[in-house]
CSV table of C-alpha atoms and ligand atoms in Angstrom, one decimal:
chain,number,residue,atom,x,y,z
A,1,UNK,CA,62.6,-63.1,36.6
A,2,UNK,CA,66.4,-63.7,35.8
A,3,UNK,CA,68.0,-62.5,32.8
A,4,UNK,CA,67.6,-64.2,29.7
A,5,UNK,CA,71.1,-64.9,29.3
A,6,UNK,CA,72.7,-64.3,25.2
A,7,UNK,CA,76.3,-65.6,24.0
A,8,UNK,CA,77.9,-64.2,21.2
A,9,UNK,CA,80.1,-65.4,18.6
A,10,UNK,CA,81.9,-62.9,16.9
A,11,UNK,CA,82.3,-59.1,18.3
A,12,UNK,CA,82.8,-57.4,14.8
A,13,UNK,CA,80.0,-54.4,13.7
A,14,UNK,CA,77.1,-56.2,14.3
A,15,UNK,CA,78.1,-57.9,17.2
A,16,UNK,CA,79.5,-54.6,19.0
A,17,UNK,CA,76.5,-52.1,17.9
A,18,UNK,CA,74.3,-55.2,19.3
A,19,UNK,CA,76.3,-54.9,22.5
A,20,UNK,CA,75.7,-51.3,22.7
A,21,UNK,CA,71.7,-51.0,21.7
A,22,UNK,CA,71.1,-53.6,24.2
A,23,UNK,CA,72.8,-52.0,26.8
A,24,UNK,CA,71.7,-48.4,25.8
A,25,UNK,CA,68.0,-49.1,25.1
A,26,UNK,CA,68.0,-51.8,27.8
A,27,UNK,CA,65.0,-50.7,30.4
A,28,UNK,CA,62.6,-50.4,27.0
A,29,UNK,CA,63.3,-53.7,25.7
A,30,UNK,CA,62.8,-55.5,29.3
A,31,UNK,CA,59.6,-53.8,29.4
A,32,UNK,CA,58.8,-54.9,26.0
A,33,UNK,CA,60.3,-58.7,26.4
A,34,UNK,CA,58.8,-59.3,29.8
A,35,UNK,CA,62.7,-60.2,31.4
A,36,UNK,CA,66.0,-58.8,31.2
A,37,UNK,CA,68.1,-59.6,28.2
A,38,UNK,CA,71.9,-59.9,28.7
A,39,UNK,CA,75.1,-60.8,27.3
A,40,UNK,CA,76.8,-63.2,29.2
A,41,UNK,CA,79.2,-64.7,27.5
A,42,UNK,CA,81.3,-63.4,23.9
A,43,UNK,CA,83.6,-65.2,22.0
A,44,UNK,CA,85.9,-63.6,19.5
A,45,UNK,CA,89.2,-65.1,18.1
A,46,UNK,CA,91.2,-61.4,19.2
A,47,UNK,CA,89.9,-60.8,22.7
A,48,UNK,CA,92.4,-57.6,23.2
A,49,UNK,CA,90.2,-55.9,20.2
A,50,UNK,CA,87.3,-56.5,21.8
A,51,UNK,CA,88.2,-55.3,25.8
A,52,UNK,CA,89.2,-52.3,23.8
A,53,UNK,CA,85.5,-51.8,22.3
A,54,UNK,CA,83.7,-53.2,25.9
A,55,UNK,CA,85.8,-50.7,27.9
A,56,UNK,CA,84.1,-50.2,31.1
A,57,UNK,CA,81.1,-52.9,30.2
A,58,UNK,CA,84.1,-55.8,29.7
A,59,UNK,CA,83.3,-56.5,33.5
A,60,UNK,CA,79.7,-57.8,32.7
A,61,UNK,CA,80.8,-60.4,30.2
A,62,UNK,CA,83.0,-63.5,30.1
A,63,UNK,CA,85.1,-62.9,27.3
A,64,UNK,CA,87.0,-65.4,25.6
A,65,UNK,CA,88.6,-66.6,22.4
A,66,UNK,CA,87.0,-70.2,22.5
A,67,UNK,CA,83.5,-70.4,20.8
A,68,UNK,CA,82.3,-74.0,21.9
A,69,UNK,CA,83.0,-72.6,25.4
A,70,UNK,CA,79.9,-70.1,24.5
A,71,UNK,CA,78.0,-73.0,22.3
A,72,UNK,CA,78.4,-75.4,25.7
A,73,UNK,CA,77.6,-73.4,27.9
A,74,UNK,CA,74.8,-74.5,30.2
A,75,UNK,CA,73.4,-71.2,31.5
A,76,UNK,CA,73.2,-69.8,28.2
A,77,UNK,CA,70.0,-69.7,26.4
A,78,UNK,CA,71.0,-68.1,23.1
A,79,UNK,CA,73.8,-68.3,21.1
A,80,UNK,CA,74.2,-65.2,18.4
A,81,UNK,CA,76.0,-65.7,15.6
A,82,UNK,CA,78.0,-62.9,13.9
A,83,UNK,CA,81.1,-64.3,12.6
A,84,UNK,CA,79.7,-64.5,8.8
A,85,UNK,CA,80.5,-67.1,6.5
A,86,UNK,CA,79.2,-70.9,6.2
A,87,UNK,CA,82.6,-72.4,7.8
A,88,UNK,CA,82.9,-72.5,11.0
A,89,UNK,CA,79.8,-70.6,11.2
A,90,UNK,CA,77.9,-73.6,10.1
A,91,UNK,CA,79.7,-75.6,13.0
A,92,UNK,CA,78.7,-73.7,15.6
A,93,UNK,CA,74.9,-73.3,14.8
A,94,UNK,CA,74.6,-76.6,14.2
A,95,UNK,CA,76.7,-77.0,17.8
A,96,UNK,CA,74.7,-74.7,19.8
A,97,UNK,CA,71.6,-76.2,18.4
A,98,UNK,CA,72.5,-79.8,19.6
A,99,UNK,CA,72.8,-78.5,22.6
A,100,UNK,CA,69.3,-77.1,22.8
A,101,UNK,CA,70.2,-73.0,22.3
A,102,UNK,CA,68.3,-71.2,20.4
A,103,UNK,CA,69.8,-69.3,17.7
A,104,UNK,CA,69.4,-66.0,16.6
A,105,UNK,CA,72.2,-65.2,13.2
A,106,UNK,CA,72.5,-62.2,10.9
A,107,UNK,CA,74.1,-65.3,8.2
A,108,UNK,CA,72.7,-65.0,4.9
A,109,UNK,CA,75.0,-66.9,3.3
A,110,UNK,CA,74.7,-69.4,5.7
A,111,UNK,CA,70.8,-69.7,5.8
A,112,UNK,CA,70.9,-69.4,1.8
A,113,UNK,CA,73.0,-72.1,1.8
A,114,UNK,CA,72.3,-74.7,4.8
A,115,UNK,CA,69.1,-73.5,5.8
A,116,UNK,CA,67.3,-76.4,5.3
A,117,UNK,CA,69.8,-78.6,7.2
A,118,UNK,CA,69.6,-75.8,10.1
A,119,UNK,CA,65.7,-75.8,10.2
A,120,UNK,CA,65.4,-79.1,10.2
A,121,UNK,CA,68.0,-79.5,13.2
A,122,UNK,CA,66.3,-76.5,15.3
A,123,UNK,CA,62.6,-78.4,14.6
A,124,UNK,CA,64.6,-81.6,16.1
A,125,UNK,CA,65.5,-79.5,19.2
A,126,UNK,CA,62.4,-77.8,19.6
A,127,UNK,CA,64.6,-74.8,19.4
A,128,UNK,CA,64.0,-70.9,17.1
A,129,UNK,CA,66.5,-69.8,14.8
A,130,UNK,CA,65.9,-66.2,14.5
A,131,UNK,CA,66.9,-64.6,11.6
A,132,UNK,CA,65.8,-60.8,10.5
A,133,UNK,CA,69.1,-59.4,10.3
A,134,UNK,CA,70.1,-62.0,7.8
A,135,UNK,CA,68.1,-59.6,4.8
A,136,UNK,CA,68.1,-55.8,4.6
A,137,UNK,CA,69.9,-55.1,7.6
A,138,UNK,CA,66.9,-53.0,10.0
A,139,UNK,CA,64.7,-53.7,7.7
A,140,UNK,CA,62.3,-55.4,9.5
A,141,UNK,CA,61.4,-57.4,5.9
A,142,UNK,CA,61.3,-61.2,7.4
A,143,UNK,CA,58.9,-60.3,10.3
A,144,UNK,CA,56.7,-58.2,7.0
A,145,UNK,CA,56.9,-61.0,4.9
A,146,UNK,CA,56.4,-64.2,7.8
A,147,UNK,CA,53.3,-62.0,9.4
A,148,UNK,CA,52.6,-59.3,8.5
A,149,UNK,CA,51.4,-60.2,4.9
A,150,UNK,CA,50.9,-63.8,6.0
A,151,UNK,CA,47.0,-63.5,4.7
A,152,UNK,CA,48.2,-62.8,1.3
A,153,UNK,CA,49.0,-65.0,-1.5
A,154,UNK,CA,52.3,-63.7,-2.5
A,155,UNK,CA,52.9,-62.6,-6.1
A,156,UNK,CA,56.4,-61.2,-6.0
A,157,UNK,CA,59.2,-59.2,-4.2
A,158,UNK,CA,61.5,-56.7,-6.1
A,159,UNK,CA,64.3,-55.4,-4.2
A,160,UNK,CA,67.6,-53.6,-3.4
A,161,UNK,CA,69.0,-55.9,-1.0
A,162,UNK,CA,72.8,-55.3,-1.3
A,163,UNK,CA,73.9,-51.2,-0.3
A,164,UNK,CA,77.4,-51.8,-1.7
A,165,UNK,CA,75.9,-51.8,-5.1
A,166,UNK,CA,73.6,-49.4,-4.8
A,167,UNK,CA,76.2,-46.8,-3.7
A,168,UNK,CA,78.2,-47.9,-6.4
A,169,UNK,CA,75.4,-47.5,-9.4
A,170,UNK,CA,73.8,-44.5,-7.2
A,171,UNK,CA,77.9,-42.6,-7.5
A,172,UNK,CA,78.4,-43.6,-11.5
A,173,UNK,CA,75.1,-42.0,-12.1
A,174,UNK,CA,75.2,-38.6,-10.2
A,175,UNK,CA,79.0,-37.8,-10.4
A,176,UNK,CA,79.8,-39.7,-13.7
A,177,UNK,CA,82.7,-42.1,-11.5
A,178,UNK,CA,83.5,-45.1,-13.4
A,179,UNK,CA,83.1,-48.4,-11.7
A,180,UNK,CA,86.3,-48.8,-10.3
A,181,UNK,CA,86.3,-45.2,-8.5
A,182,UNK,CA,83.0,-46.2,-7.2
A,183,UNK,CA,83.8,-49.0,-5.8
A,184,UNK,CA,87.2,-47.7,-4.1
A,185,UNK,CA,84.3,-45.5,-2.5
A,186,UNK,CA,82.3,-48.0,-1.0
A,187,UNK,CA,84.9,-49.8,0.5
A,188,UNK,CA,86.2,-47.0,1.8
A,189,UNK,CA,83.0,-46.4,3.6
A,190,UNK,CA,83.1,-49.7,5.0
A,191,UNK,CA,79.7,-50.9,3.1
A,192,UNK,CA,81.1,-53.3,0.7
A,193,UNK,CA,81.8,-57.0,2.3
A,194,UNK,CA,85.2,-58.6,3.5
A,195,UNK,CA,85.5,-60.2,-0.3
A,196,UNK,CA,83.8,-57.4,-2.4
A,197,UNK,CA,83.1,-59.8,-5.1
A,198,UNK,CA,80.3,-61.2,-3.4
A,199,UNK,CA,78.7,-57.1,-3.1
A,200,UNK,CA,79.3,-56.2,-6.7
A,201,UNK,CA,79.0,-60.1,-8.3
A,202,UNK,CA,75.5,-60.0,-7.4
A,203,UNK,CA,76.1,-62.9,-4.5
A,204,UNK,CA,75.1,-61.2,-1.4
A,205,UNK,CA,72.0,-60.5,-2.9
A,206,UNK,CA,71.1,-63.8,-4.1
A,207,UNK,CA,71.5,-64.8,-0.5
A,208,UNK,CA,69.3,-62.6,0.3
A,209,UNK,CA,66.8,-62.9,-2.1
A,210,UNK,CA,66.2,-66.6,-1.5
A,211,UNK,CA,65.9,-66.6,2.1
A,212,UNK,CA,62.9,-64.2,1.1
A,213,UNK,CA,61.9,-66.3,-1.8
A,214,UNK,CA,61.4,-69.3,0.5
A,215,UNK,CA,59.5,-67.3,3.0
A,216,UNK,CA,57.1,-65.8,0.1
A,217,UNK,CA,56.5,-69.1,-1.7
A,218,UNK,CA,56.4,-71.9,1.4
A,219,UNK,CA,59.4,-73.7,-0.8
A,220,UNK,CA,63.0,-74.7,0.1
A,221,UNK,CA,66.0,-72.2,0.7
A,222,UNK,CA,67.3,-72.8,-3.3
A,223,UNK,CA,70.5,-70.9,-3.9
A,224,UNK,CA,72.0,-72.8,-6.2
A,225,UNK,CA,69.0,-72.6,-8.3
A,226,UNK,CA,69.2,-68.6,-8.6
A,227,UNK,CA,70.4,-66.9,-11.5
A,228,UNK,CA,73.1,-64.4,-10.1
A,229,UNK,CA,74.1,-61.3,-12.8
A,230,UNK,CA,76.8,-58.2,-10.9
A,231,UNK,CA,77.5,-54.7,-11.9
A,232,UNK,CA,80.7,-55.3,-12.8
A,233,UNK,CA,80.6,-55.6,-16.4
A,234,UNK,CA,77.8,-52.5,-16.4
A,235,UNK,CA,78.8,-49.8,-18.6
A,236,UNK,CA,78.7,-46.2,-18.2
A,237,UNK,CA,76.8,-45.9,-21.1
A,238,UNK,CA,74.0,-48.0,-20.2
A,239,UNK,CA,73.4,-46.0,-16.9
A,240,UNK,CA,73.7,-42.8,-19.4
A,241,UNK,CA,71.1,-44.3,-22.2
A,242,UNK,CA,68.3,-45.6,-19.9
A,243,UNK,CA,68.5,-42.4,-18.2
A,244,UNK,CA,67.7,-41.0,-21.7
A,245,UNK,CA,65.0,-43.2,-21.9
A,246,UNK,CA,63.3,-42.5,-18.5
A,247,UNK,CA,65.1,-45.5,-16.9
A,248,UNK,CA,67.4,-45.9,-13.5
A,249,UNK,CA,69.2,-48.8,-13.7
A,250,UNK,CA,69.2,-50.8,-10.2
A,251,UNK,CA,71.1,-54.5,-8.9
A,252,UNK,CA,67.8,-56.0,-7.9
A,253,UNK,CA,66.3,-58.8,-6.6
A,254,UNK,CA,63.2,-60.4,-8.3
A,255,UNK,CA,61.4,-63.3,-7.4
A,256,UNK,CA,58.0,-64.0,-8.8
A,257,UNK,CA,55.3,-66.9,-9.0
A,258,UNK,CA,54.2,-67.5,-12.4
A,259,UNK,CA,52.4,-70.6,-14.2
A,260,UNK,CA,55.5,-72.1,-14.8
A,261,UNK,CA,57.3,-71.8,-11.6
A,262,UNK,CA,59.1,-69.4,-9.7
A,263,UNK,CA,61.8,-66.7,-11.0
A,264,UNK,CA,64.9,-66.0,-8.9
A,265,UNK,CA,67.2,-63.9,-10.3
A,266,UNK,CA,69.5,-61.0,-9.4
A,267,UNK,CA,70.9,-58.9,-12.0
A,268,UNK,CA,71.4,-55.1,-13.2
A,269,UNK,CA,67.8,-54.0,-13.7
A,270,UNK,CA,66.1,-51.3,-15.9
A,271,UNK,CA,63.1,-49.5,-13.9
A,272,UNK,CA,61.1,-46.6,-14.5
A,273,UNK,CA,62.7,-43.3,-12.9
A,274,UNK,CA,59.5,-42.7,-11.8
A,275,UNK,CA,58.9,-45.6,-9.2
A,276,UNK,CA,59.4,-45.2,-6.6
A,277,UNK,CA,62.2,-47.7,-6.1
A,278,UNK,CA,63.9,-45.5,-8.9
A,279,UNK,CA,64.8,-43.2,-5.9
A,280,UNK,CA,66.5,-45.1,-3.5
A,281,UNK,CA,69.9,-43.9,-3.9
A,282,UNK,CA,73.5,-44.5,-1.8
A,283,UNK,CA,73.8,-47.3,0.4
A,284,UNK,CA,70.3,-47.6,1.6
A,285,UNK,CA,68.2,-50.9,0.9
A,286,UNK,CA,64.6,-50.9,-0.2
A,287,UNK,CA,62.2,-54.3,-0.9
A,288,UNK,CA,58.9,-54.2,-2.5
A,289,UNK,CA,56.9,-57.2,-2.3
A,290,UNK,CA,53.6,-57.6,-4.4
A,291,UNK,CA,50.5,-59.2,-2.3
A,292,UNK,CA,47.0,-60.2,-3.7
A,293,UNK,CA,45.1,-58.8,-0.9
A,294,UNK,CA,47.4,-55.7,0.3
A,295,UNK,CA,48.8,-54.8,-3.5
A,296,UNK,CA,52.0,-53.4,-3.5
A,297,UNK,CA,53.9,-52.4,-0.1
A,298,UNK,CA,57.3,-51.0,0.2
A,299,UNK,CA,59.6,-51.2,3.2
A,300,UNK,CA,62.8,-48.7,3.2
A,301,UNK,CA,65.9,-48.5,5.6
A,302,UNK,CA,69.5,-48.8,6.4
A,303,UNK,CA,70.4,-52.4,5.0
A,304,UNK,CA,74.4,-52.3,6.9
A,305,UNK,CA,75.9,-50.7,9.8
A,306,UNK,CA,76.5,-51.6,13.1
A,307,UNK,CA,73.5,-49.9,15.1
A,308,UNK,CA,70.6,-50.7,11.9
A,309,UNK,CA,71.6,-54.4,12.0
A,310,UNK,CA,71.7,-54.2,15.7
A,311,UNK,CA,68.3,-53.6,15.4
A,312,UNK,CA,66.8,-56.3,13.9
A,313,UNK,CA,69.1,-58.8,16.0
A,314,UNK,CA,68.1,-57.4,19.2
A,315,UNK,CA,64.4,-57.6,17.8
A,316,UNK,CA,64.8,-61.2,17.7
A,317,UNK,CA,66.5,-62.0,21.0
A,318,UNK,CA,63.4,-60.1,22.3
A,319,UNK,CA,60.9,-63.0,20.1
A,320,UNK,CA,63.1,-65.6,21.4
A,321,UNK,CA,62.8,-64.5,24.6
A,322,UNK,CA,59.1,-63.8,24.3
A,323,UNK,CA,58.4,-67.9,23.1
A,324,UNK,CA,61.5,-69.4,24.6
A,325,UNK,CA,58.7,-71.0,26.9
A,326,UNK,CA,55.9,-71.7,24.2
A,327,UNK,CA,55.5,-74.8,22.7
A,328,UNK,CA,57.3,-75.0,19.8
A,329,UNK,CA,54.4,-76.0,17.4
A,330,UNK,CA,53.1,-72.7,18.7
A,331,UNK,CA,55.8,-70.9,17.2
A,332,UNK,CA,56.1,-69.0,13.6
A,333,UNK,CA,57.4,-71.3,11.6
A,334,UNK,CA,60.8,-70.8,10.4
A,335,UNK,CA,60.4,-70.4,6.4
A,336,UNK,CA,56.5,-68.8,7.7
A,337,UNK,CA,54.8,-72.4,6.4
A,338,UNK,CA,54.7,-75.2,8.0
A,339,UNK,CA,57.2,-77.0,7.2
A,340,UNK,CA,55.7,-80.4,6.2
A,341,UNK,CA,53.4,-78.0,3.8
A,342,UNK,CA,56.5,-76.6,2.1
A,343,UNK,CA,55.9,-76.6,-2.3
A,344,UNK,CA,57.6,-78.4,-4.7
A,345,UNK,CA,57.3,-75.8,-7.2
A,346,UNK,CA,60.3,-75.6,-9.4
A,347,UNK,CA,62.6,-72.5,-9.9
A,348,UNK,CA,62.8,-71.3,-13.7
A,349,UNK,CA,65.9,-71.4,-15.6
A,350,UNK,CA,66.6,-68.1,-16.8
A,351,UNK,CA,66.1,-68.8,-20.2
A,352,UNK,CA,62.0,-69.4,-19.4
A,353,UNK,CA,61.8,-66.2,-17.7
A,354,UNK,CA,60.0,-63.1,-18.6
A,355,UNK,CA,61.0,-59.7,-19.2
A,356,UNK,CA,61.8,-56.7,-20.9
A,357,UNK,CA,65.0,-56.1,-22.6
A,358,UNK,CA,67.3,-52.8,-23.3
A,359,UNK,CA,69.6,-53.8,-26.3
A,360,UNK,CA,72.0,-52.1,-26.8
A,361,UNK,CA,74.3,-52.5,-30.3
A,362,UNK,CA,77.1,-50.6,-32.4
A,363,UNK,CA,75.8,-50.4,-36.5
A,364,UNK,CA,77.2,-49.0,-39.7
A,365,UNK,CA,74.9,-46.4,-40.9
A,366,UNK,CA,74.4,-47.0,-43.9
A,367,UNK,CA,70.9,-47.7,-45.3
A,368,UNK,CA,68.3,-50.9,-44.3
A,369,UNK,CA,70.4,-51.9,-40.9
A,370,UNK,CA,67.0,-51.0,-38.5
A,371,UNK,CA,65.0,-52.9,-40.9
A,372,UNK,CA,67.5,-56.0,-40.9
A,373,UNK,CA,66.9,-55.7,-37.6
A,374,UNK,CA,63.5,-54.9,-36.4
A,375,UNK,CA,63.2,-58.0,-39.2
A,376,UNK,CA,65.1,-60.3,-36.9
A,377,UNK,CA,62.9,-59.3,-33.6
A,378,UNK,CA,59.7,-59.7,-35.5
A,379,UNK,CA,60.2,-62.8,-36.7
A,380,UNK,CA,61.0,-64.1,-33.0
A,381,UNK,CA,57.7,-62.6,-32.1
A,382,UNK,CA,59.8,-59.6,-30.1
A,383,UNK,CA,57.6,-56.4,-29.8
A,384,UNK,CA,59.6,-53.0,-29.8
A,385,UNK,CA,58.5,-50.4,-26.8
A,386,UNK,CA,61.2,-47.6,-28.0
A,387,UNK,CA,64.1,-47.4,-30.2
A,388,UNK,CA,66.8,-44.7,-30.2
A,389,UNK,CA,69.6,-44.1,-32.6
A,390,UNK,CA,72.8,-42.0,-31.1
A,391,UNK,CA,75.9,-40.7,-32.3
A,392,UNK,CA,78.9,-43.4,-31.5
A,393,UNK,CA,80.4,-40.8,-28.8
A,394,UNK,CA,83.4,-42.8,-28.5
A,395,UNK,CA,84.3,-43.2,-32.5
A,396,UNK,CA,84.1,-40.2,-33.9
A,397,UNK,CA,83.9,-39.6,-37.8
A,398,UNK,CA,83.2,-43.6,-38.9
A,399,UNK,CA,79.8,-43.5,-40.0
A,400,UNK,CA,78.9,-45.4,-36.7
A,401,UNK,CA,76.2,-45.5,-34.5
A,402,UNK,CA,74.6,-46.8,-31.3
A,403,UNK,CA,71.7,-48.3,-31.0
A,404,UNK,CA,68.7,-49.0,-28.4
A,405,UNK,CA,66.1,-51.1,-28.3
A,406,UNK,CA,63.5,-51.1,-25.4
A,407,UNK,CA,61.0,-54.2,-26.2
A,408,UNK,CA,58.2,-55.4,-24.0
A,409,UNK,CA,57.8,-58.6,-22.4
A,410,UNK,CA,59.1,-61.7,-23.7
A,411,UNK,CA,60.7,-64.5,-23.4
A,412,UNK,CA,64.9,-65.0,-22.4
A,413,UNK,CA,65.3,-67.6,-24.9
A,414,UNK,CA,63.6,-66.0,-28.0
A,415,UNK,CA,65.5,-63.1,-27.6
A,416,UNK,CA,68.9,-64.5,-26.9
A,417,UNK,CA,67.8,-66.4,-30.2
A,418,UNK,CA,67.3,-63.1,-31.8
A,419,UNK,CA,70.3,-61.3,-30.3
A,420,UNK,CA,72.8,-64.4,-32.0
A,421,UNK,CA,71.0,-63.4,-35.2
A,422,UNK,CA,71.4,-60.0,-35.0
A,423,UNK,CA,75.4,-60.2,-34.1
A,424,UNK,CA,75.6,-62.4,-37.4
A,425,UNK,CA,75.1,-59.1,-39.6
A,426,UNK,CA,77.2,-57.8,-41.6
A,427,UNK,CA,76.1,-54.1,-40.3
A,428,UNK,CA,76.2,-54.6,-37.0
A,429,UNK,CA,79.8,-54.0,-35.5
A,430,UNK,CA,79.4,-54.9,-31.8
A,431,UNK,CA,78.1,-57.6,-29.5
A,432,UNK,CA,74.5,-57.0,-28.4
A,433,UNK,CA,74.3,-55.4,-24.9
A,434,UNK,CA,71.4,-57.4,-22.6
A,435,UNK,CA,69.9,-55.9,-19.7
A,436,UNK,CA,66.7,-56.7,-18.2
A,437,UNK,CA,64.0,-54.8,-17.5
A,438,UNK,CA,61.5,-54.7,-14.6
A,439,UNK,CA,58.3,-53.4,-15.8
A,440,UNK,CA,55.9,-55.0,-13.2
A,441,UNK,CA,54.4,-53.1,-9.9
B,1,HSE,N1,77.7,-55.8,2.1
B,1,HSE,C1,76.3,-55.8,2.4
B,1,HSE,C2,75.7,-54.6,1.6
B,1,HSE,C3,76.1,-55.6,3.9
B,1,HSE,O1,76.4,-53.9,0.9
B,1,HSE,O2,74.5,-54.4,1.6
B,1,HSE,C4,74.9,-56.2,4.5
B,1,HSE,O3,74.6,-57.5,4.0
């Protein structure tokens, strides 16, 4: 049987190591697709760059600089899309699909953002958009959560979804770097994103995260609805205190069913230094995702890089290749439920979600402060877990002291309720410290 034939837009890391596993690992993955898989056709606005990277290969592939040349193209089947961003990007999906390609992206932002516009147009067209490299790089986490765990009522997912920040938190802990010095780091490793803000503001995670939540929950991609909390205002101190306290202090990703709705949030996070979770350190991406029937499961793996995000792209050129001839309501369903069975089931402010809290305050020390207080958090029905009192290490001498409170579960409103009533005291000399804290398995 011919080729399977694959056009790529963009020829940046992803698409060149996808160029390169295809090519390397070739015969395997034509015994395992049941045809040939080959790029055709690649697109890329600086063609010289790319020839460079091709070298002897350029002589298989049409290379060019226009992209609707590769989206029109009859005799391709599949158009990839690795140029990032929801742009142009956006465009050209929507182009290729109209024009009956299927679509395989490594987009986050992109599906996060317009996925519902893009499924809808691929149902239309009777056409896949593929999309495993979009969350956790090689982590094959999509195919988990769409198949794999499809028996399973879902309960929730817990995850570090963005390297960049990992790295970051994983070099301020060991080696005491501030977060600037950590981040010059991870840029210079080439982990961190074109526009770092989105790594370290929590964004890229968020994208992330709700292109899972949607898959776990049968509900709409709902970005906007996600509460989205960086590392960049994390202190030093905080990493240094929880450690105290038998705590790591990880961005992650939750999203959780509970009675009220579903939580989607993304912030600096509090876990045990004994879960496992706790230990995944540098740039490398871990997800745990709680099921009813299988309990907790935990997948772990490169989340960036050329050749790791190869891999779950050329995985999906391989299912699209597999069920280009299937019927189409024979296929796995994009968001893994049918999508005329997809829930209305609102996403919770953050304000109604639960959680533990580290609090972390500057006091006088001077007599009755912890009972002013522990007064305050009992009266908002806040129950204390741990407390610990340290010498101010940056004022010396002032009769000052720093204070942490670990409380159990509650709710975000009563104690941002508490936290304004606490800052009101005369005693206490600094704004309250939040961070949340993920208790659950
Ligand atoms: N900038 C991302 C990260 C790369 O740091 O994880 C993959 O999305």
């Amino acid at each position: 049987m011919e080729p399977i034939k694959v056009g790529l837009l963009g020829f940046g890391t992803v698409g060149s190591g996808t160029f390169t596993v295809l090519r390397r690992n070739q015969e395997e993955i034509k015994r395992r697709a049941g045809r040939g898989i080959e790029i055709a056709r690649i697109a890329v606005r600086n063609p010289a760059k790319a020839l460079a990277v091709l070298g002897e290969a350029a002589s298989t592939v049409q290379l060019g600089s226009d992209f609707e040349a590769v989206t029109d193209d009859p005799a391709i089947d599949i158009v990839a899309e690795m140029i990032g961003g929801t742009g142009i990007a956006r465009e050209l999906v929507l182009r290729a699909i109209s024009n009956g390609k299927h679509v395989v992206t490594a987009n986050k932002a992109l599906l996060a953002v317009h996925g519902t516009e893009i499924f809808a147009a691929a149902r239309d067209k009777g056409v896949m958009v593929a999309f495993e490299a979009a969350v956790a790089g090689g982590i094959p986490i999509i195919k988990a959560l769409r198949e794999g765990l499809t028996a399973n009522r879902i309960q929730s997912i817990a995850g570090i979804i963005n390297g960049t920040t990992n790295y970051i938190l994983s070099e301020m802990r060991e080696r005491g770097l501030d977060f600037a010095t950590a981040l010059a780091g991870a840029q210079a490793l080439g982990y961190a994103e074109a526009d770092p803000t989105f790594d370290i503001e929590g964004v890229d995670a968020a994208h992330k995260l709700t292109i899972m939540s949607a898959i776990a929950f049968g509900i709409p991609m709902q970005f906007d609805r996600a509460y989205v909390e960086g590392i960049s205002k994390l202190a030093s101190i905080d990493i240094k205190y929880a450690e105290d306290l038998g705590y790591r202090i990880k961005l992650l990703g939750i999203t959780r069913r509970t009675e009220r709705g579903i939580e989607l949030r993304v912030h600096p996070t509090l876990i045990s230094a004994k879960r496992l979770l706790a230990s995944v350190e540098g740039a490398m991406n871990a997800v745990e995702v709680h099921g009813d029937a299988v309990g907790t499961t935990l997948y772990y793996g490169k989340g960036a890089g050329a050749e790791p995000t190869a891999s779950a792209v050329v995985a999906d050129l391989v299912d699209v290749t597999r069920l280009h001839t299937a019927d189409p309501g024979h296929r796995v369903p994009h968001l893994a439920f049918q999508p005329q069975s997809l829930a209305d089931t609102p996403v919770l402010p953050i304000e109604e979600v639960t959680s533990g809290y580290y609090l972390r305050l500057r006091v006088a020390d001077v007599t009755g402060v912890l009972a002013d207080i522990t007064r305050i958090l009992a009266e908002a029905g806040i129950s204390i877990d741990a407390l610990l009192q340290k010498e101010a290490e940056q004022i010396a001498d002032n009769g000052e002291t720093d204070v942490v409170i670990i409380t159990h579960d509650t709710l975000e409103k009563n104690v941002n309720a508490a936290i304004a009533r606490i800052e009101a005291l005369s005693t206490v000399v600094s704004n309250v410290t939040k961070l949340r804290i993920e208790a659950h398995a």
